[in-house]
CSV table of C-alpha atoms in Angstrom, one decimal:
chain,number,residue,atom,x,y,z
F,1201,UNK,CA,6.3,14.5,-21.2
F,1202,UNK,CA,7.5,15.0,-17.4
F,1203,UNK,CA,5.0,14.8,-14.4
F,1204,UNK,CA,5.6,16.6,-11.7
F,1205,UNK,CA,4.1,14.9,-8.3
F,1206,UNK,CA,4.3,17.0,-5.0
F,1207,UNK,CA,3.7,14.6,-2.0
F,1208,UNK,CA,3.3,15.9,1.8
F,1209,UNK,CA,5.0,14.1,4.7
F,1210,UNK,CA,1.7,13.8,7.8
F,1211,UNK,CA,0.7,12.1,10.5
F,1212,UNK,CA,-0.3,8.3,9.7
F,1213,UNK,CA,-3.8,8.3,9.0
F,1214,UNK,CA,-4.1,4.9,11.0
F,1215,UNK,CA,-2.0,7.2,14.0
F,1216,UNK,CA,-4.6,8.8,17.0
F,1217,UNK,CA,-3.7,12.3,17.0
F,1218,UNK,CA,-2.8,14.0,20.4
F,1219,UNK,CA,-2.7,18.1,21.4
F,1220,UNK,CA,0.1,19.5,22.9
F,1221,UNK,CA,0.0,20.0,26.6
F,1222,UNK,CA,0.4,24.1,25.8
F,1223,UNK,CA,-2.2,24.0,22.8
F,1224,UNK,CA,0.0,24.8,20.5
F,1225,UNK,CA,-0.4,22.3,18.2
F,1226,UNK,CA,-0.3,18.6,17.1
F,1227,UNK,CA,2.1,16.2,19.0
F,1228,UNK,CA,4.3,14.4,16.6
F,1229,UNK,CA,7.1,13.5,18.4
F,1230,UNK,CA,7.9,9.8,18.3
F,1231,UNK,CA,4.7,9.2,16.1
F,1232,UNK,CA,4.5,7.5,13.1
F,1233,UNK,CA,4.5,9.9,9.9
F,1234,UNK,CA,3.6,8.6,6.1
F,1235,UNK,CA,3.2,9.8,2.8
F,1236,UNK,CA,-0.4,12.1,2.2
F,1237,UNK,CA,-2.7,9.3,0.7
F,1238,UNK,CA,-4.1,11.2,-1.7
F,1239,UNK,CA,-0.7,12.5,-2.8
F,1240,UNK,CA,0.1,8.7,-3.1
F,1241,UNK,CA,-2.8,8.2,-5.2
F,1242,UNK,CA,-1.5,11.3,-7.5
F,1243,UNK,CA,2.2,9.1,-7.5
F,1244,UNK,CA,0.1,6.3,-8.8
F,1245,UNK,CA,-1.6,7.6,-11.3
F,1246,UNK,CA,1.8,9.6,-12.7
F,1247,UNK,CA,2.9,5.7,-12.7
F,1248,UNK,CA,-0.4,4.4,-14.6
F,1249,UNK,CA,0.2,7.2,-17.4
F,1250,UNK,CA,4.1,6.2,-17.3
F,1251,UNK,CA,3.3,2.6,-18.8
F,1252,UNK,CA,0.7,3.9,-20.6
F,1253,UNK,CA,3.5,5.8,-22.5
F,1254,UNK,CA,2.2,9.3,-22.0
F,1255,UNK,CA,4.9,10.3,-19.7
F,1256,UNK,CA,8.4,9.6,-20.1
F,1257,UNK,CA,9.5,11.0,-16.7
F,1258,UNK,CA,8.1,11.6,-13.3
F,1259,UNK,CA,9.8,13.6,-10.7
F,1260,UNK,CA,8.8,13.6,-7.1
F,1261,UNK,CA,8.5,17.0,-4.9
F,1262,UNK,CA,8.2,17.3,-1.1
F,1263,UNK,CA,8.6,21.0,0.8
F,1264,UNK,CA,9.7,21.0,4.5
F,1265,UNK,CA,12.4,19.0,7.1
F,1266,UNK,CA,14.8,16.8,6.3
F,1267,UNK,CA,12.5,14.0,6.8
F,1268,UNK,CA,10.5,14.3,4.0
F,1269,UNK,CA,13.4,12.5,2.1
F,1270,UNK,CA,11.4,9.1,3.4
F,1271,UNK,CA,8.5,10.3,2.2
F,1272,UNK,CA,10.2,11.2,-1.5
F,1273,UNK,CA,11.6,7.5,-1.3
F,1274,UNK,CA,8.8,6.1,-0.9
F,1275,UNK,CA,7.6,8.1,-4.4
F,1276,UNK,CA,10.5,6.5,-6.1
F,1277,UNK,CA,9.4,3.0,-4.5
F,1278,UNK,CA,6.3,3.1,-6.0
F,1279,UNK,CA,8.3,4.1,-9.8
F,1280,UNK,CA,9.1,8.0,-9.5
F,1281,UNK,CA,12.4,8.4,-11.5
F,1282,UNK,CA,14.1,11.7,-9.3
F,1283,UNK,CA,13.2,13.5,-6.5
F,1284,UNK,CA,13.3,17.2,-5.5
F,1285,UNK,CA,13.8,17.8,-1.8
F,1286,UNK,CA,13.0,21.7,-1.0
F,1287,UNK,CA,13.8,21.9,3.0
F,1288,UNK,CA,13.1,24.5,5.5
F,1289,UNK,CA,12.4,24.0,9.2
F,1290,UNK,CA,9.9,27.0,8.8
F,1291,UNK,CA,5.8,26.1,9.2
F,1292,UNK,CA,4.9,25.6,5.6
F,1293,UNK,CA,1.2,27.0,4.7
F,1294,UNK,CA,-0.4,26.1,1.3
F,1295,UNK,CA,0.6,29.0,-0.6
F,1296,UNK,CA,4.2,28.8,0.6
F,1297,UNK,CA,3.7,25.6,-1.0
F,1298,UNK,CA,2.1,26.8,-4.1
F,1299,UNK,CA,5.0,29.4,-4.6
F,1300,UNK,CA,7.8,27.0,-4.1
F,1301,UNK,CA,6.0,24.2,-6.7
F,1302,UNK,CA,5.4,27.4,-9.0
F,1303,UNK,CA,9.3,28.1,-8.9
F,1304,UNK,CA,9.8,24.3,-9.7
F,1305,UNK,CA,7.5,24.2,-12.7
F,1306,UNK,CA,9.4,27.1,-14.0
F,1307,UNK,CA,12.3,25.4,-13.9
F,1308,UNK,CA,11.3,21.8,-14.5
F,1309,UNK,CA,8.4,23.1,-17.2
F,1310,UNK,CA,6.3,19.7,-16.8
F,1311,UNK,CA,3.5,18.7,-18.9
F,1312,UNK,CA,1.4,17.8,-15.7
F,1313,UNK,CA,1.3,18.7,-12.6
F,1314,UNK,CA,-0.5,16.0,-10.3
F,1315,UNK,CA,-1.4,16.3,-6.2
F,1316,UNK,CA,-3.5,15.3,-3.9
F,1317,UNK,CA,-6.8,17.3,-3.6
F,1318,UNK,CA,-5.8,18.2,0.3
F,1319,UNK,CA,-3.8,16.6,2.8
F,1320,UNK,CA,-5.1,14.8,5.7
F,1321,UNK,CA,-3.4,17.0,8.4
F,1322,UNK,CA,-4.3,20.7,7.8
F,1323,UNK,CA,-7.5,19.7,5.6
F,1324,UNK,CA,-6.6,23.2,3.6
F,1325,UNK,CA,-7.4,21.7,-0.1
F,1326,UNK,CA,-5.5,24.8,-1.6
F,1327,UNK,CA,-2.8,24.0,-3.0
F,1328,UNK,CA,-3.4,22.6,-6.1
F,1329,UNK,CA,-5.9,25.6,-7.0
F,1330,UNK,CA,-3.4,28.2,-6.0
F,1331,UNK,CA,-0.5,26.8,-8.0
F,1332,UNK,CA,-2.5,27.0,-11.2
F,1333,UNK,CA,-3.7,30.7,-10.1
F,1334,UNK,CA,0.4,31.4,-9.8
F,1335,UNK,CA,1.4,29.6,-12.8
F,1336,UNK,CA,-1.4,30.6,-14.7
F,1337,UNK,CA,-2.1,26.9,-15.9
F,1338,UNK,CA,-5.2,25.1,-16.2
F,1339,UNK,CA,-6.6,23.4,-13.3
F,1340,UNK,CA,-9.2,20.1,-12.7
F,1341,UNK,CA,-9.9,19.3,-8.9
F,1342,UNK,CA,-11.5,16.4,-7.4
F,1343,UNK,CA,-10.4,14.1,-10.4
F,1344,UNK,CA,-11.7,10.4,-10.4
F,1345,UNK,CA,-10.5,9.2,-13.9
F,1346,UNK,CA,-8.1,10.7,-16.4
F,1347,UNK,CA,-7.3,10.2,-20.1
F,1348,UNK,CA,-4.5,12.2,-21.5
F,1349,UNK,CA,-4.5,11.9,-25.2
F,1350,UNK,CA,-2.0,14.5,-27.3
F,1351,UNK,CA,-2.1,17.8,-25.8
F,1352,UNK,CA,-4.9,17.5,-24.0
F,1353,UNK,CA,-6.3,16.0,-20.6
F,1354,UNK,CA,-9.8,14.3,-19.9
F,1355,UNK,CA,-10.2,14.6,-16.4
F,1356,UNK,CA,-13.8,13.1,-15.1
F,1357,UNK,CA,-14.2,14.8,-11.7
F,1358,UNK,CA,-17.1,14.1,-8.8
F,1359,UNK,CA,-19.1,17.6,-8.3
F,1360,UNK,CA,-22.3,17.7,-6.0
F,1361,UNK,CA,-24.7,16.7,-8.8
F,1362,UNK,CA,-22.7,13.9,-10.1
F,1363,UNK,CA,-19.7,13.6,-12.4
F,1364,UNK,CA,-18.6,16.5,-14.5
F,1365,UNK,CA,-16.0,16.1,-17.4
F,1366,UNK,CA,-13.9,18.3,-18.7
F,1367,UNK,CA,-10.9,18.8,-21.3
F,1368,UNK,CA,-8.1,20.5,-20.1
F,1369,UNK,CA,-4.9,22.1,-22.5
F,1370,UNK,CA,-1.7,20.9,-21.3
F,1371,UNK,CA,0.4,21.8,-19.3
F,1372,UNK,CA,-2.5,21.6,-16.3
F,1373,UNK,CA,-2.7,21.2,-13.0
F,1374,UNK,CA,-4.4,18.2,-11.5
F,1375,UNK,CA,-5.5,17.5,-7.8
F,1376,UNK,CA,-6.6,14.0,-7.2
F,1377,UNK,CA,-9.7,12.7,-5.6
F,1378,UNK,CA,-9.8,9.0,-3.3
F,1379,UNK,CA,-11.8,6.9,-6.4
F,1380,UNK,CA,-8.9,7.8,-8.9
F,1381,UNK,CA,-7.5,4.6,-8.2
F,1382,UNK,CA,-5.9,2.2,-5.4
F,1383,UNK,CA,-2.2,2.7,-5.0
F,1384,UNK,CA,0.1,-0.2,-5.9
F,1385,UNK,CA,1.8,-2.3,-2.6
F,1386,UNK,CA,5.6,-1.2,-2.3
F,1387,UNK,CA,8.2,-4.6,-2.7
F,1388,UNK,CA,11.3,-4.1,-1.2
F,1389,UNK,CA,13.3,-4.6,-4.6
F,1390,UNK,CA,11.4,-1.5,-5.7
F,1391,UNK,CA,12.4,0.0,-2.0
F,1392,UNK,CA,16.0,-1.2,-2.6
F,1393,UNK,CA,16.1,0.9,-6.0
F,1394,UNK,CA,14.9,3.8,-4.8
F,1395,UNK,CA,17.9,4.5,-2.2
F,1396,UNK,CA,19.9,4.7,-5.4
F,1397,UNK,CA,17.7,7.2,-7.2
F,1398,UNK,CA,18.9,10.7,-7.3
F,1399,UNK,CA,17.5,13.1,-5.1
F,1400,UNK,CA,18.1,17.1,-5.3
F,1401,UNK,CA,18.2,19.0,-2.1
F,1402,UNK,CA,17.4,22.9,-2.7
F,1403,UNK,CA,16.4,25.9,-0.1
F,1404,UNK,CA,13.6,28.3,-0.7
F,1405,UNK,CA,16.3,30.9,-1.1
F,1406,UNK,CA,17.4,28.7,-4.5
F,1407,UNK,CA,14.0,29.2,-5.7
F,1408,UNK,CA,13.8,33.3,-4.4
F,1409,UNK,CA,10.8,32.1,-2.5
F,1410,UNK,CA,9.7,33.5,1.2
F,1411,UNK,CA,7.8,31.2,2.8
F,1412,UNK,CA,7.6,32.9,5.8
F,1413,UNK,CA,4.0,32.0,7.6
F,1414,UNK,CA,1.2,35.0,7.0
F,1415,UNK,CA,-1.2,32.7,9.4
F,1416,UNK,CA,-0.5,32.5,13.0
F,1417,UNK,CA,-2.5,29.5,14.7
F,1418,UNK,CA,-3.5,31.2,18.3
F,1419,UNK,CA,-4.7,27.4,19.4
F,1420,UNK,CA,-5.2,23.6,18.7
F,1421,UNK,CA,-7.4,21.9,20.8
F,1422,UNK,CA,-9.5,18.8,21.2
F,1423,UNK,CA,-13.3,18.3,19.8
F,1424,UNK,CA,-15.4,18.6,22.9
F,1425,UNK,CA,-16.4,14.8,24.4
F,1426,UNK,CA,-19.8,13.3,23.2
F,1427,UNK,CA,-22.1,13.2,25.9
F,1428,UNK,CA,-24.1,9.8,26.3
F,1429,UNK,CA,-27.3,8.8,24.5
F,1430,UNK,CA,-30.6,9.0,26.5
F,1431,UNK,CA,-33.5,6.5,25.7
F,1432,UNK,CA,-37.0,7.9,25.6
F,1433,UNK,CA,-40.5,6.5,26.4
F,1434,UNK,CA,-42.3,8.1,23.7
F,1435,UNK,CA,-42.4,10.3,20.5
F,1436,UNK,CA,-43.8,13.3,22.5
F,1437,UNK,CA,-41.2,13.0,25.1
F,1438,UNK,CA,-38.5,13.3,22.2
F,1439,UNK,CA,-39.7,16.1,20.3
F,1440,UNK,CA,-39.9,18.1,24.3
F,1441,UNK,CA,-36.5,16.9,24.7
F,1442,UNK,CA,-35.5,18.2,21.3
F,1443,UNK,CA,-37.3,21.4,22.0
F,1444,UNK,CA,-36.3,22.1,25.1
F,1445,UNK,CA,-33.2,21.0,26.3
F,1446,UNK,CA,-31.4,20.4,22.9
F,1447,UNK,CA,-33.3,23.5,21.5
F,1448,UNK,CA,-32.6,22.0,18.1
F,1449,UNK,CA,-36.4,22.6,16.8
């Protein structure tokens, strides 16, 4: 069975993020960029079902610059056998995304489709949910363990009241949650390998896709400062302040 893994190139997560000057948007120039973590997390757990000897193959997919070919490395560091490189300089949005993964499945026709439930840049956790609308496949979100047994997937996944489980037909779509597991450290041997790894480079045009934006962001700009913390004598002056000034009750 092949497992397809889509991983997003973002901003570090251990970077300080900084506005543009004009508002425009995030400054990344010169900043450090990595692979999505939960993304990483969904490479992992492609890997854990690999040596299990449920999958026999897992490819690797990034969307966007020419950059991202790091990122799809780093896939194959961690044990990804190819990688599928779709690049456009245009702003990708998530169901630009879903559409290009969408024209990969049909050609690729995986028995799983894992991702990360959203990525830490845009925070859109949509992806994943509109790929399985596209490809009409069955989906399981927020996964924290999974068992795939024959042609079928157990996926536990963390829901407000708890832990709901549910079987899923394969092929599926699954986005990963953070308690799935903890992603393996990268050696350089396994670093070294990977540069010789193949890697396909393909245009949305290849795949018939537009992924022209349909959202325009008007502006980006920085969560207003936290004002200091006052100390007060009493209850009765707190609840006034509360009341009054805050106007919160």
């Amino acid at each position: 069975m092949k497992v397809l893994v889509p991983v997003k190139r973002v901003v570090d997560f251990n970077v300080k993020v900084r506005v543009k000057s004009d508002g425009s948007g995030v400054d990344i120039a010169n900043v450090k960029m990595s692979m999505n973590p939960f993304d990483e997390i969904a490479v992992e757990e492609a890997m854990r079902l690999k040596e299990k000897g449920v999958v026999t193959e897992v490819i690797a997919v990034s969307c966007g610059v020419a950059q991202c070919q790091e990122t799809l490395r780093t896939a194959m560091a961690i044990g990804a056998d190819r990688a599928i490189l779709v690049e456009t300089s245009e702003e990708l949005q998530p169901l630009a995304v879903a559409k290009l993964l969408k024209a990969l499945v049909d050609k690729e026709q995986p028995g799983l489709v894992i991702l990360g439930k959203q990525a830490i840049d845009d925070d859109c956790n949509q992806t994943g949910q509109m790929l399985a609308a596209l490809a009409k496949l069955p989906q399981a979100t927020f996964a924290s363990k999974v068992v795939v047994e024959g042609g079928s997937a157990q996926v536990t996944r963390e829901v407000d009241g708890g832990l709901e489980t549910i079987k899923l037909k394969l092929p599926a779509v699954i986005t990963t949650d953070l308690r799935l597991n903890e992603p393996r450290y990268v050696t350089l041997p396994n670093i070294m390998k990977a540069k010789k790894k193949p890697l396909e480079t393909l245009k949305p045009a290849d795949l018939g896709v537009d992924v022209a934006p349909r959202i325009k962001t008007l502006k980006v700009s920085e969560p207003p400062k936290r004002g200091a913390g006052v100390k007060v004598p009493d209850v009765a002056t707190l609840v006034a302040k509360l009341k009054n000034e805050a106007k919160v009750i």
